[in-house]
PDB file of C-alpha atoms and ligand atoms in Angstrom:
ATOM      1  CA  UNK A  64     -55.470  -3.249 -56.728  1.00 67.00           C
ATOM      2  CA  UNK A  65     -54.176  -2.127 -53.319  1.00 75.00           C
ATOM      3  CA  UNK A  66     -51.760  -4.594 -51.781  1.00 80.00           C
ATOM      4  CA  UNK A  67     -50.140  -4.416 -48.344  1.00 90.00           C
ATOM      5  CA  UNK A  68     -46.620  -2.900 -48.761  1.00 92.00           C
ATOM      6  CA  UNK A  69     -45.196  -5.644 -46.526  1.00 95.00           C
ATOM      7  CA  UNK A  70     -46.520  -8.260 -48.953  1.00 95.00           C
ATOM      8  CA  UNK A  71     -44.969  -6.331 -51.850  1.00 95.00           C
ATOM      9  CA  UNK A  72     -41.614  -6.329 -50.026  1.00 96.00           C
ATOM     10  CA  UNK A  73     -41.928 -10.071 -49.474  1.00 96.00           C
ATOM     11  CA  UNK A  74     -42.726 -10.568 -53.172  1.00 97.00           C
ATOM     12  CA  UNK A  75     -39.651  -8.479 -54.045  1.00 97.00           C
ATOM     13  CA  UNK A  76     -37.431 -10.596 -51.771  1.00 96.00           C
ATOM     14  CA  UNK A  77     -38.842 -13.827 -53.131  1.00 97.00           C
ATOM     15  CA  UNK A  78     -38.496 -12.550 -56.712  1.00 98.00           C
ATOM     16  CA  UNK A  79     -34.842 -11.597 -56.130  1.00 97.00           C
ATOM     17  CA  UNK A  80     -34.090 -15.104 -54.840  1.00 96.00           C
ATOM     18  CA  UNK A  81     -35.936 -16.699 -57.772  1.00 97.00           C
ATOM     19  CA  UNK A  82     -33.936 -14.375 -60.045  1.00 97.00           C
ATOM     20  CA  UNK A  83     -30.730 -15.596 -58.453  1.00 95.00           C
ATOM     21  CA  UNK A  84     -31.807 -19.175 -59.219  1.00 95.00           C
ATOM     22  CA  UNK A  85     -32.786 -18.173 -62.769  1.00 97.00           C
ATOM     23  CA  UNK A  86     -29.199 -16.919 -63.250  1.00 96.00           C
ATOM     24  CA  UNK A  87     -27.953 -20.395 -62.394  1.00 94.00           C
ATOM     25  CA  UNK A  88     -30.451 -21.880 -64.883  1.00 96.00           C
ATOM     26  CA  UNK A  89     -29.390 -19.428 -67.606  1.00 96.00           C
ATOM     27  CA  UNK A  90     -25.717 -20.333 -67.184  1.00 94.00           C
ATOM     28  CA  UNK A  91     -26.014 -24.070 -66.595  1.00 95.00           C
ATOM     29  CA  UNK A  92     -29.025 -25.434 -68.522  1.00 95.00           C
ATOM     30  CA  UNK A  93     -27.605 -24.786 -72.030  1.00 93.00           C
ATOM     31  CA  UNK A  94     -24.466 -26.677 -70.977  1.00 92.00           C
ATOM     32  CA  UNK A  95     -26.459 -29.586 -69.508  1.00 91.00           C
ATOM     33  CA  UNK A  96     -24.901 -29.005 -66.103  1.00 92.00           C
ATOM     34  CA  UNK A  97     -26.621 -29.825 -62.808  1.00 92.00           C
ATOM     35  CA  UNK A  98     -28.469 -26.926 -61.175  1.00 90.00           C
ATOM     36  CA  UNK A  99     -27.543 -28.118 -57.691  1.00 87.00           C
ATOM     37  CA  UNK A 100     -23.945 -29.293 -57.888  1.00 87.00           C
ATOM     38  CA  UNK A 101     -21.321 -28.015 -57.700  1.00 88.00           C
ATOM     39  CA  UNK A 102     -22.188 -24.850 -55.756  1.00 88.00           C
ATOM     40  CA  UNK A 103     -21.406 -21.549 -57.517  1.00 89.00           C
ATOM     41  CA  UNK A 104     -17.723 -20.704 -57.793  1.00 90.00           C
ATOM     42  CA  UNK A 105     -15.664 -18.006 -59.482  1.00 91.00           C
ATOM     43  CA  UNK A 106     -14.961 -19.186 -63.061  1.00 86.00           C
ATOM     44  CA  UNK A 107     -11.341 -17.964 -62.826  1.00 90.00           C
ATOM     45  CA  UNK A 108      -9.982 -18.674 -59.314  1.00 93.00           C
ATOM     46  CA  UNK A 109     -12.566 -21.441 -58.587  1.00 91.00           C
ATOM     47  CA  UNK A 110     -13.115 -19.973 -55.120  1.00 93.00           C
ATOM     48  CA  UNK A 111     -16.591 -21.055 -53.921  1.00 92.00           C
ATOM     49  CA  UNK A 112     -18.957 -18.099 -53.575  1.00 91.00           C
ATOM     50  CA  UNK A 113     -19.865 -17.562 -49.912  1.00 92.00           C
ATOM     51  CA  UNK A 114     -23.498 -16.814 -48.989  1.00 91.00           C
ATOM     52  CA  UNK A 115     -22.628 -13.189 -48.120  1.00 92.00           C
ATOM     53  CA  UNK A 116     -21.275 -12.726 -51.656  1.00 92.00           C
ATOM     54  CA  UNK A 117     -24.391 -14.327 -53.124  1.00 91.00           C
ATOM     55  CA  UNK A 118     -27.055 -11.896 -51.878  1.00 94.00           C
ATOM     56  CA  UNK A 119     -29.078 -10.754 -54.910  1.00 95.00           C
ATOM     57  CA  UNK A 120     -27.979  -7.347 -56.295  1.00 95.00           C
ATOM     58  CA  UNK A 121     -26.447  -6.228 -52.951  1.00 95.00           C
ATOM     59  CA  UNK A 122     -23.351  -8.436 -53.144  1.00 95.00           C
ATOM     60  CA  UNK A 123     -22.632  -7.448 -56.728  1.00 95.00           C
ATOM     61  CA  UNK A 124     -22.808  -3.759 -55.767  1.00 95.00           C
ATOM     62  CA  UNK A 125     -20.708  -4.216 -52.602  1.00 95.00           C
ATOM     63  CA  UNK A 126     -18.042  -6.121 -54.548  1.00 95.00           C
ATOM     64  CA  UNK A 127     -18.288  -3.539 -57.368  1.00 95.00           C
ATOM     65  CA  UNK A 128     -18.879  -6.340 -59.843  1.00 95.00           C
ATOM     66  CA  UNK A 129     -15.667  -8.251 -59.103  1.00 95.00           C
ATOM     67  CA  UNK A 130     -14.691 -11.557 -57.460  1.00 95.00           C
ATOM     68  CA  UNK A 131     -13.690 -11.021 -53.807  1.00 94.00           C
ATOM     69  CA  UNK A 132     -10.566 -13.157 -54.238  1.00 95.00           C
ATOM     70  CA  UNK A 133      -9.115 -12.640 -57.703  1.00 95.00           C
ATOM     71  CA  UNK A 134     -10.941  -9.430 -58.758  1.00 94.00           C
ATOM     72  CA  UNK A 135     -12.201 -11.121 -61.920  1.00 94.00           C
ATOM     73  CA  UNK A 136     -15.138  -9.046 -63.251  1.00 94.00           C
ATOM     74  CA  UNK A 137     -18.570 -10.606 -62.600  1.00 93.00           C
ATOM     75  CA  UNK A 138     -21.095 -10.110 -65.398  1.00 93.00           C
ATOM     76  CA  UNK A 139     -23.707  -7.394 -64.846  1.00 94.00           C
ATOM     77  CA  UNK A 140     -26.172 -10.001 -66.133  1.00 94.00           C
ATOM     78  CA  UNK A 141     -26.479 -11.349 -62.573  1.00 95.00           C
ATOM     79  CA  UNK A 142     -27.887  -8.236 -60.842  1.00 97.00           C
ATOM     80  CA  UNK A 143     -29.902  -7.275 -63.962  1.00 97.00           C
ATOM     81  CA  UNK A 144     -31.707 -10.640 -64.105  1.00 98.00           C
ATOM     82  CA  UNK A 145     -32.257 -10.542 -60.329  1.00 97.00           C
ATOM     83  CA  UNK A 146     -33.758  -7.050 -60.533  1.00 97.00           C
ATOM     84  CA  UNK A 147     -35.920  -8.012 -63.529  1.00 98.00           C
ATOM     85  CA  UNK A 148     -37.373 -11.066 -61.785  1.00 98.00           C
ATOM     86  CA  UNK A 149     -37.882  -9.024 -58.582  1.00 98.00           C
ATOM     87  CA  UNK A 150     -39.904  -6.517 -60.635  1.00 98.00           C
ATOM     88  CA  UNK A 151     -41.910  -9.292 -62.323  1.00 98.00           C
ATOM     89  CA  UNK A 152     -42.901 -10.735 -58.924  1.00 98.00           C
ATOM     90  CA  UNK A 153     -43.791  -7.332 -57.438  1.00 97.00           C
ATOM     91  CA  UNK A 154     -45.702  -6.405 -60.603  1.00 97.00           C
ATOM     92  CA  UNK A 155     -47.658  -9.681 -60.544  1.00 97.00           C
ATOM     93  CA  UNK A 156     -48.708  -9.152 -56.924  1.00 96.00           C
ATOM     94  CA  UNK A 157     -49.552  -5.472 -57.473  1.00 95.00           C
ATOM     95  CA  UNK A 158     -51.730  -6.276 -60.482  1.00 95.00           C
ATOM     96  CA  UNK A 159     -53.456  -9.499 -59.410  1.00 95.00           C
ATOM     97  CA  UNK A 160     -53.375  -9.291 -55.595  1.00 94.00           C
ATOM     98  CA  UNK A 161     -52.909 -12.391 -53.462  1.00 94.00           C
ATOM     99  CA  UNK A 162     -54.293 -14.843 -56.032  1.00 95.00           C
ATOM    100  CA  UNK A 163     -53.276 -17.913 -57.989  1.00 95.00           C
ATOM    101  CA  UNK A 164     -53.301 -15.630 -61.046  1.00 95.00           C
ATOM    102  CA  UNK A 165     -50.471 -13.583 -59.440  1.00 96.00           C
ATOM    103  CA  UNK A 166     -48.427 -16.731 -58.824  1.00 97.00           C
ATOM    104  CA  UNK A 167     -49.063 -17.862 -62.410  1.00 97.00           C
ATOM    105  CA  UNK A 168     -48.023 -14.429 -63.726  1.00 98.00           C
ATOM    106  CA  UNK A 169     -44.826 -14.416 -61.658  1.00 98.00           C
ATOM    107  CA  UNK A 170     -43.799 -17.958 -62.663  1.00 98.00           C
ATOM    108  CA  UNK A 171     -44.780 -17.490 -66.312  1.00 98.00           C
ATOM    109  CA  UNK A 172     -42.853 -14.194 -66.523  1.00 98.00           C
ATOM    110  CA  UNK A 173     -39.776 -15.764 -64.937  1.00 98.00           C
ATOM    111  CA  UNK A 174     -39.816 -18.732 -67.342  1.00 98.00           C
ATOM    112  CA  UNK A 175     -40.322 -16.464 -70.375  1.00 98.00           C
ATOM    113  CA  UNK A 176     -37.353 -14.321 -69.301  1.00 98.00           C
ATOM    114  CA  UNK A 177     -35.197 -17.434 -68.979  1.00 98.00           C
ATOM    115  CA  UNK A 178     -36.290 -18.621 -72.433  1.00 97.00           C
ATOM    116  CA  UNK A 179     -35.703 -15.222 -74.075  1.00 96.00           C
ATOM    117  CA  UNK A 180     -32.186 -14.805 -72.663  1.00 96.00           C
ATOM    118  CA  UNK A 181     -31.148 -18.391 -73.428  1.00 95.00           C
ATOM    119  CA  UNK A 182     -32.584 -18.393 -76.943  1.00 93.00           C
ATOM    120  CA  UNK A 183     -30.951 -15.030 -77.734  1.00 90.00           C
ATOM    121  CA  UNK A 184     -27.559 -16.314 -76.615  1.00 91.00           C
ATOM    122  CA  UNK A 185     -27.484 -19.970 -77.546  1.00 91.00           C
ATOM    123  CA  UNK A 186     -30.299 -20.409 -80.102  1.00 89.00           C
ATOM    124  CA  UNK A 187     -31.892 -23.042 -77.955  1.00 91.00           C
ATOM    125  CA  UNK A 188     -34.730 -23.391 -75.481  1.00 95.00           C
ATOM    126  CA  UNK A 189     -33.961 -25.972 -72.781  1.00 95.00           C
ATOM    127  CA  UNK A 190     -36.683 -28.537 -71.975  1.00 95.00           C
ATOM    128  CA  UNK A 191     -36.571 -27.568 -68.306  1.00 96.00           C
ATOM    129  CA  UNK A 192     -38.322 -24.285 -69.186  1.00 97.00           C
ATOM    130  CA  UNK A 193     -40.793 -25.787 -71.646  1.00 97.00           C
ATOM    131  CA  UNK A 194     -41.748 -29.143 -70.102  1.00 97.00           C
ATOM    132  CA  UNK A 195     -41.283 -27.760 -66.577  1.00 97.00           C
ATOM    133  CA  UNK A 196     -43.432 -24.726 -67.435  1.00 98.00           C
ATOM    134  CA  UNK A 197     -46.076 -26.943 -69.048  1.00 98.00           C
ATOM    135  CA  UNK A 198     -46.361 -28.988 -65.845  1.00 98.00           C
ATOM    136  CA  UNK A 199     -46.674 -25.752 -63.824  1.00 97.00           C
ATOM    137  CA  UNK A 200     -49.256 -24.293 -66.222  1.00 97.00           C
ATOM    138  CA  UNK A 201     -51.420 -27.430 -66.173  1.00 97.00           C
ATOM    139  CA  UNK A 202     -51.005 -27.780 -62.403  1.00 97.00           C
ATOM    140  CA  UNK A 203     -52.046 -24.179 -61.703  1.00 97.00           C
ATOM    141  CA  UNK A 204     -55.031 -24.522 -64.054  1.00 96.00           C
ATOM    142  CA  UNK A 205     -56.394 -27.267 -61.763  1.00 96.00           C
ATOM    143  CA  UNK A 206     -57.100 -24.584 -59.153  1.00 94.00           C
ATOM    144  CA  UNK A 207     -59.675 -23.233 -61.654  1.00 90.00           C
ATOM    145  CA  UNK A 208     -61.544 -26.557 -61.624  1.00 88.00           C
ATOM    146  CA  UNK A 209     -62.242 -28.871 -64.572  1.00 91.00           C
ATOM    147  CA  UNK A 210     -62.985 -26.042 -67.021  1.00 90.00           C
ATOM    148  CA  UNK A 211     -59.673 -24.349 -66.148  1.00 93.00           C
ATOM    149  CA  UNK A 212     -57.799 -27.580 -66.765  1.00 96.00           C
ATOM    150  CA  UNK A 213     -59.636 -28.259 -70.045  1.00 96.00           C
ATOM    151  CA  UNK A 214     -58.781 -24.727 -71.230  1.00 95.00           C
ATOM    152  CA  UNK A 215     -55.110 -25.270 -70.347  1.00 97.00           C
ATOM    153  CA  UNK A 216     -54.975 -28.629 -72.158  1.00 97.00           C
ATOM    154  CA  UNK A 217     -56.684 -27.116 -75.224  1.00 97.00           C
ATOM    155  CA  UNK A 218     -54.217 -24.215 -75.105  1.00 97.00           C
ATOM    156  CA  UNK A 219     -51.217 -26.531 -74.874  1.00 98.00           C
ATOM    157  CA  UNK A 220     -52.551 -28.657 -77.745  1.00 97.00           C
ATOM    158  CA  UNK A 221     -53.223 -25.570 -79.874  1.00 97.00           C
ATOM    159  CA  UNK A 222     -49.735 -24.177 -79.203  1.00 97.00           C
ATOM    160  CA  UNK A 223     -48.091 -27.454 -80.109  1.00 96.00           C
ATOM    161  CA  UNK A 224     -50.202 -28.058 -83.237  1.00 96.00           C
ATOM    162  CA  UNK A 225     -49.930 -24.507 -84.599  1.00 94.00           C
ATOM    163  CA  UNK A 226     -46.144 -24.266 -84.274  1.00 92.00           C
ATOM    164  CA  UNK A 227     -45.712 -27.823 -85.533  1.00 92.00           C
ATOM    165  CA  UNK A 228     -47.697 -26.892 -88.669  1.00 92.00           C
ATOM    166  CA  UNK A 229     -45.701 -23.678 -89.151  1.00 86.00           C
ATOM    167  CA  UNK A 230     -42.441 -25.612 -88.765  1.00 85.00           C
ATOM    168  CA  UNK A 231     -43.571 -28.209 -91.341  1.00 88.00           C
ATOM    169  CA  UNK A 232     -44.601 -25.554 -93.852  1.00 86.00           C
ATOM    170  CA  UNK A 233     -41.300 -23.749 -93.242  1.00 78.00           C
ATOM    171  CA  UNK A 234     -39.406 -26.954 -93.881  1.00 81.00           C
ATOM    172  CA  UNK A 235     -41.213 -27.660 -97.163  1.00 84.00           C
ATOM    173  CA  UNK A 236     -40.822 -24.071 -98.313  1.00 80.00           C
ATOM    174  CA  UNK A 237     -37.233 -23.344 -97.369  1.00 74.00           C
ATOM    175  CA  UNK A 238     -35.888 -26.919 -97.291  1.00 72.00           C
ATOM    176  CA  UNK A 239     -34.225 -26.195 -93.988  1.00 68.00           C
ATOM    177  CA  UNK A 240     -35.262 -26.056 -90.370  1.00 68.00           C
ATOM    178  CA  UNK A 241     -36.939 -22.670 -89.941  1.00 62.00           C
ATOM    179  CA  UNK A 242     -38.123 -23.325 -86.432  1.00 71.00           C
ATOM    180  CA  UNK A 243     -36.661 -25.572 -83.791  1.00 75.00           C
ATOM    181  CA  UNK A 244     -38.446 -28.144 -81.671  1.00 85.00           C
ATOM    182  CA  UNK A 245     -37.835 -25.776 -78.738  1.00 91.00           C
ATOM    183  CA  UNK A 246     -40.283 -23.236 -80.182  1.00 92.00           C
ATOM    184  CA  UNK A 247     -42.959 -25.924 -80.576  1.00 94.00           C
ATOM    185  CA  UNK A 248     -42.584 -27.140 -76.979  1.00 96.00           C
ATOM    186  CA  UNK A 249     -42.436 -23.536 -75.804  1.00 97.00           C
ATOM    187  CA  UNK A 250     -45.813 -22.741 -77.378  1.00 97.00           C
ATOM    188  CA  UNK A 251     -47.378 -25.821 -75.752  1.00 97.00           C
ATOM    189  CA  UNK A 252     -46.168 -24.406 -72.425  1.00 98.00           C
ATOM    190  CA  UNK A 253     -47.441 -20.903 -73.296  1.00 98.00           C
ATOM    191  CA  UNK A 254     -50.830 -22.368 -74.283  1.00 98.00           C
ATOM    192  CA  UNK A 255     -51.232 -23.989 -70.874  1.00 98.00           C
ATOM    193  CA  UNK A 256     -51.038 -20.487 -69.343  1.00 97.00           C
ATOM    194  CA  UNK A 257     -52.964 -18.380 -71.901  1.00 97.00           C
ATOM    195  CA  UNK A 258     -55.403 -20.838 -73.570  1.00 96.00           C
ATOM    196  CA  UNK A 259     -55.971 -21.385 -77.295  1.00 96.00           C
ATOM    197  CA  UNK A 260     -57.067 -17.819 -78.080  1.00 95.00           C
ATOM    198  CA  UNK A 261     -53.982 -16.616 -76.252  1.00 96.00           C
ATOM    199  CA  UNK A 262     -51.848 -18.922 -78.428  1.00 97.00           C
ATOM    200  CA  UNK A 263     -53.189 -17.261 -81.584  1.00 96.00           C
ATOM    201  CA  UNK A 264     -52.585 -13.784 -80.149  1.00 97.00           C
ATOM    202  CA  UNK A 265     -49.075 -14.740 -78.944  1.00 97.00           C
ATOM    203  CA  UNK A 266     -48.043 -16.014 -82.380  1.00 94.00           C
ATOM    204  CA  UNK A 267     -49.595 -12.950 -84.037  1.00 94.00           C
ATOM    205  CA  UNK A 268     -47.802 -10.534 -81.664  1.00 95.00           C
ATOM    206  CA  UNK A 269     -44.573 -12.541 -81.900  1.00 93.00           C
ATOM    207  CA  UNK A 270     -44.663 -12.404 -85.699  1.00 89.00           C
ATOM    208  CA  UNK A 271     -45.548  -8.693 -85.638  1.00 92.00           C
ATOM    209  CA  UNK A 272     -42.746  -7.775 -83.221  1.00 90.00           C
ATOM    210  CA  UNK A 273     -40.492 -10.181 -85.060  1.00 85.00           C
ATOM    211  CA  UNK A 274     -40.997  -8.569 -88.441  1.00 84.00           C
ATOM    212  CA  UNK A 275     -40.597  -5.084 -86.946  1.00 86.00           C
ATOM    213  CA  UNK A 276     -37.405  -5.918 -85.026  1.00 80.00           C
ATOM    214  CA  UNK A 277     -36.227  -9.363 -86.115  1.00 70.00           C
ATOM    215  CA  UNK A 278     -35.920  -8.818 -89.853  1.00 73.00           C
ATOM    216  CA  UNK A 279     -34.023  -5.474 -89.797  1.00 77.00           C
ATOM    217  CA  UNK A 280     -31.786  -6.726 -86.962  1.00 73.00           C
ATOM    218  CA  UNK A 281     -31.089 -10.034 -88.710  1.00 69.00           C
ATOM    219  CA  UNK A 282     -30.132  -8.217 -91.911  1.00 74.00           C
ATOM    220  CA  UNK A 283     -27.856  -5.798 -90.088  1.00 74.00           C
ATOM    221  CA  UNK A 284     -26.157  -8.330 -87.867  1.00 67.00           C
ATOM    222  CA  UNK A 285     -26.035 -10.894 -90.681  1.00 61.00           C
ATOM    223  CA  UNK A 286     -27.192 -13.512 -88.274  1.00 63.00           C
ATOM    224  CA  UNK A 287     -30.577 -14.753 -87.266  1.00 66.00           C
ATOM    225  CA  UNK A 288     -32.198 -13.334 -84.157  1.00 68.00           C
ATOM    226  CA  UNK A 289     -34.036 -16.291 -82.598  1.00 83.00           C
ATOM    227  CA  UNK A 290     -37.827 -16.253 -82.888  1.00 85.00           C
ATOM    228  CA  UNK A 291     -38.255 -17.576 -79.329  1.00 91.00           C
ATOM    229  CA  UNK A 292     -37.342 -14.117 -78.016  1.00 92.00           C
ATOM    230  CA  UNK A 293     -40.334 -12.564 -79.802  1.00 93.00           C
ATOM    231  CA  UNK A 294     -42.670 -15.400 -78.888  1.00 95.00           C
ATOM    232  CA  UNK A 295     -41.690 -14.796 -75.240  1.00 97.00           C
ATOM    233  CA  UNK A 296     -42.489 -11.080 -75.589  1.00 96.00           C
ATOM    234  CA  UNK A 297     -45.772 -11.870 -77.345  1.00 97.00           C
ATOM    235  CA  UNK A 298     -46.685 -14.385 -74.637  1.00 98.00           C
ATOM    236  CA  UNK A 299     -46.006 -11.898 -71.830  1.00 98.00           C
ATOM    237  CA  UNK A 300     -48.124  -9.211 -73.549  1.00 97.00           C
ATOM    238  CA  UNK A 301     -50.889 -11.765 -74.135  1.00 97.00           C
ATOM    239  CA  UNK A 302     -50.923 -12.843 -70.491  1.00 97.00           C
ATOM    240  CA  UNK A 303     -51.296  -9.256 -69.269  1.00 96.00           C
ATOM    241  CA  UNK A 304     -53.345  -7.575 -72.010  1.00 96.00           C
ATOM    242  CA  UNK A 305     -54.751 -10.539 -73.984  1.00 94.00           C
ATOM    243  CA  UNK A 306     -58.350 -10.371 -72.806  1.00 92.00           C
ATOM    244  CA  UNK A 307     -58.522  -6.631 -73.498  1.00 94.00           C
ATOM    245  CA  UNK A 308     -56.990  -7.020 -76.960  1.00 93.00           C
ATOM    246  CA  UNK A 309     -59.247  -9.957 -77.898  1.00 91.00           C
ATOM    247  CA  UNK A 310     -62.372  -8.138 -76.619  1.00 91.00           C
ATOM    248  CA  UNK A 311     -61.385  -5.035 -78.606  1.00 92.00           C
ATOM    249  CA  UNK A 312     -60.804  -7.152 -81.729  1.00 90.00           C
ATOM    250  CA  UNK A 313     -64.196  -8.900 -81.458  1.00 89.00           C
ATOM    251  CA  UNK A 314     -65.848  -5.515 -80.950  1.00 90.00           C
ATOM    252  CA  UNK A 315     -64.040  -4.245 -84.056  1.00 89.00           C
ATOM    253  CA  UNK A 316     -65.195  -7.296 -86.067  1.00 88.00           C
ATOM    254  CA  UNK A 317     -68.814  -6.596 -85.189  1.00 87.00           C
ATOM    255  CA  UNK A 318     -68.258  -3.142 -86.625  1.00 80.00           C
ATOM    256  CA  UNK A 319     -69.343  -0.892 -83.771  1.00 61.00           C
TER     257      UNK A 319
HETATM  258 ZN1   ZN B 164     -12.195 -15.300 -58.488  1.00 67.58          ZN
END
């Protein structure tokens, strides 16, 4: 897909700003703090961060990763998340062109990144990502007409039901909570973007990646690596490559 370079630059700029907002979400949502107030300030000297020190990536580089006033180090997480979201938005536009699918890809990728980082750090998936993402997924599906909306609702229902069943079985088997409610809500959100077949592929890929990475890492670190991280990876792969993988699988089943 050939896209005007100016549009790609605009997508990059927009993605960087969305990434800057995602940083605020990553820091504040797990602590139940407002996303709007108070404005960002240095955690040590409490100096409010001026707009010129809040330009994605650039400000962090100019300030060499330190607060302008007290020289307190500023986490490299900020520019890394900004760059990652910038790349997601450029990638979505480059792959899908100026379409609703590109917007869906960009928003879905951003939400999944937020979920993965938050779940890895805090072992929780805030409702803002899951319920908020579900509303976005269902809303965007309306642009595909009734059938698009029906697919999204079926996907959300399948995601919810499948993870709910897995959580119940886990509870009976291990007598403890194997999977949090966050994972269940997350898969409802994922289903609204990728449909019910996509839900199955996401859980399959998540479990596959999980057992390849999750189990050895959990044993080594002696602590659980949250499953939401792998579901997020599986969901992103499904969004981009799902149709190809499912078509290949069906072809394989027919034995030719
Ligand atoms: Zn400071």
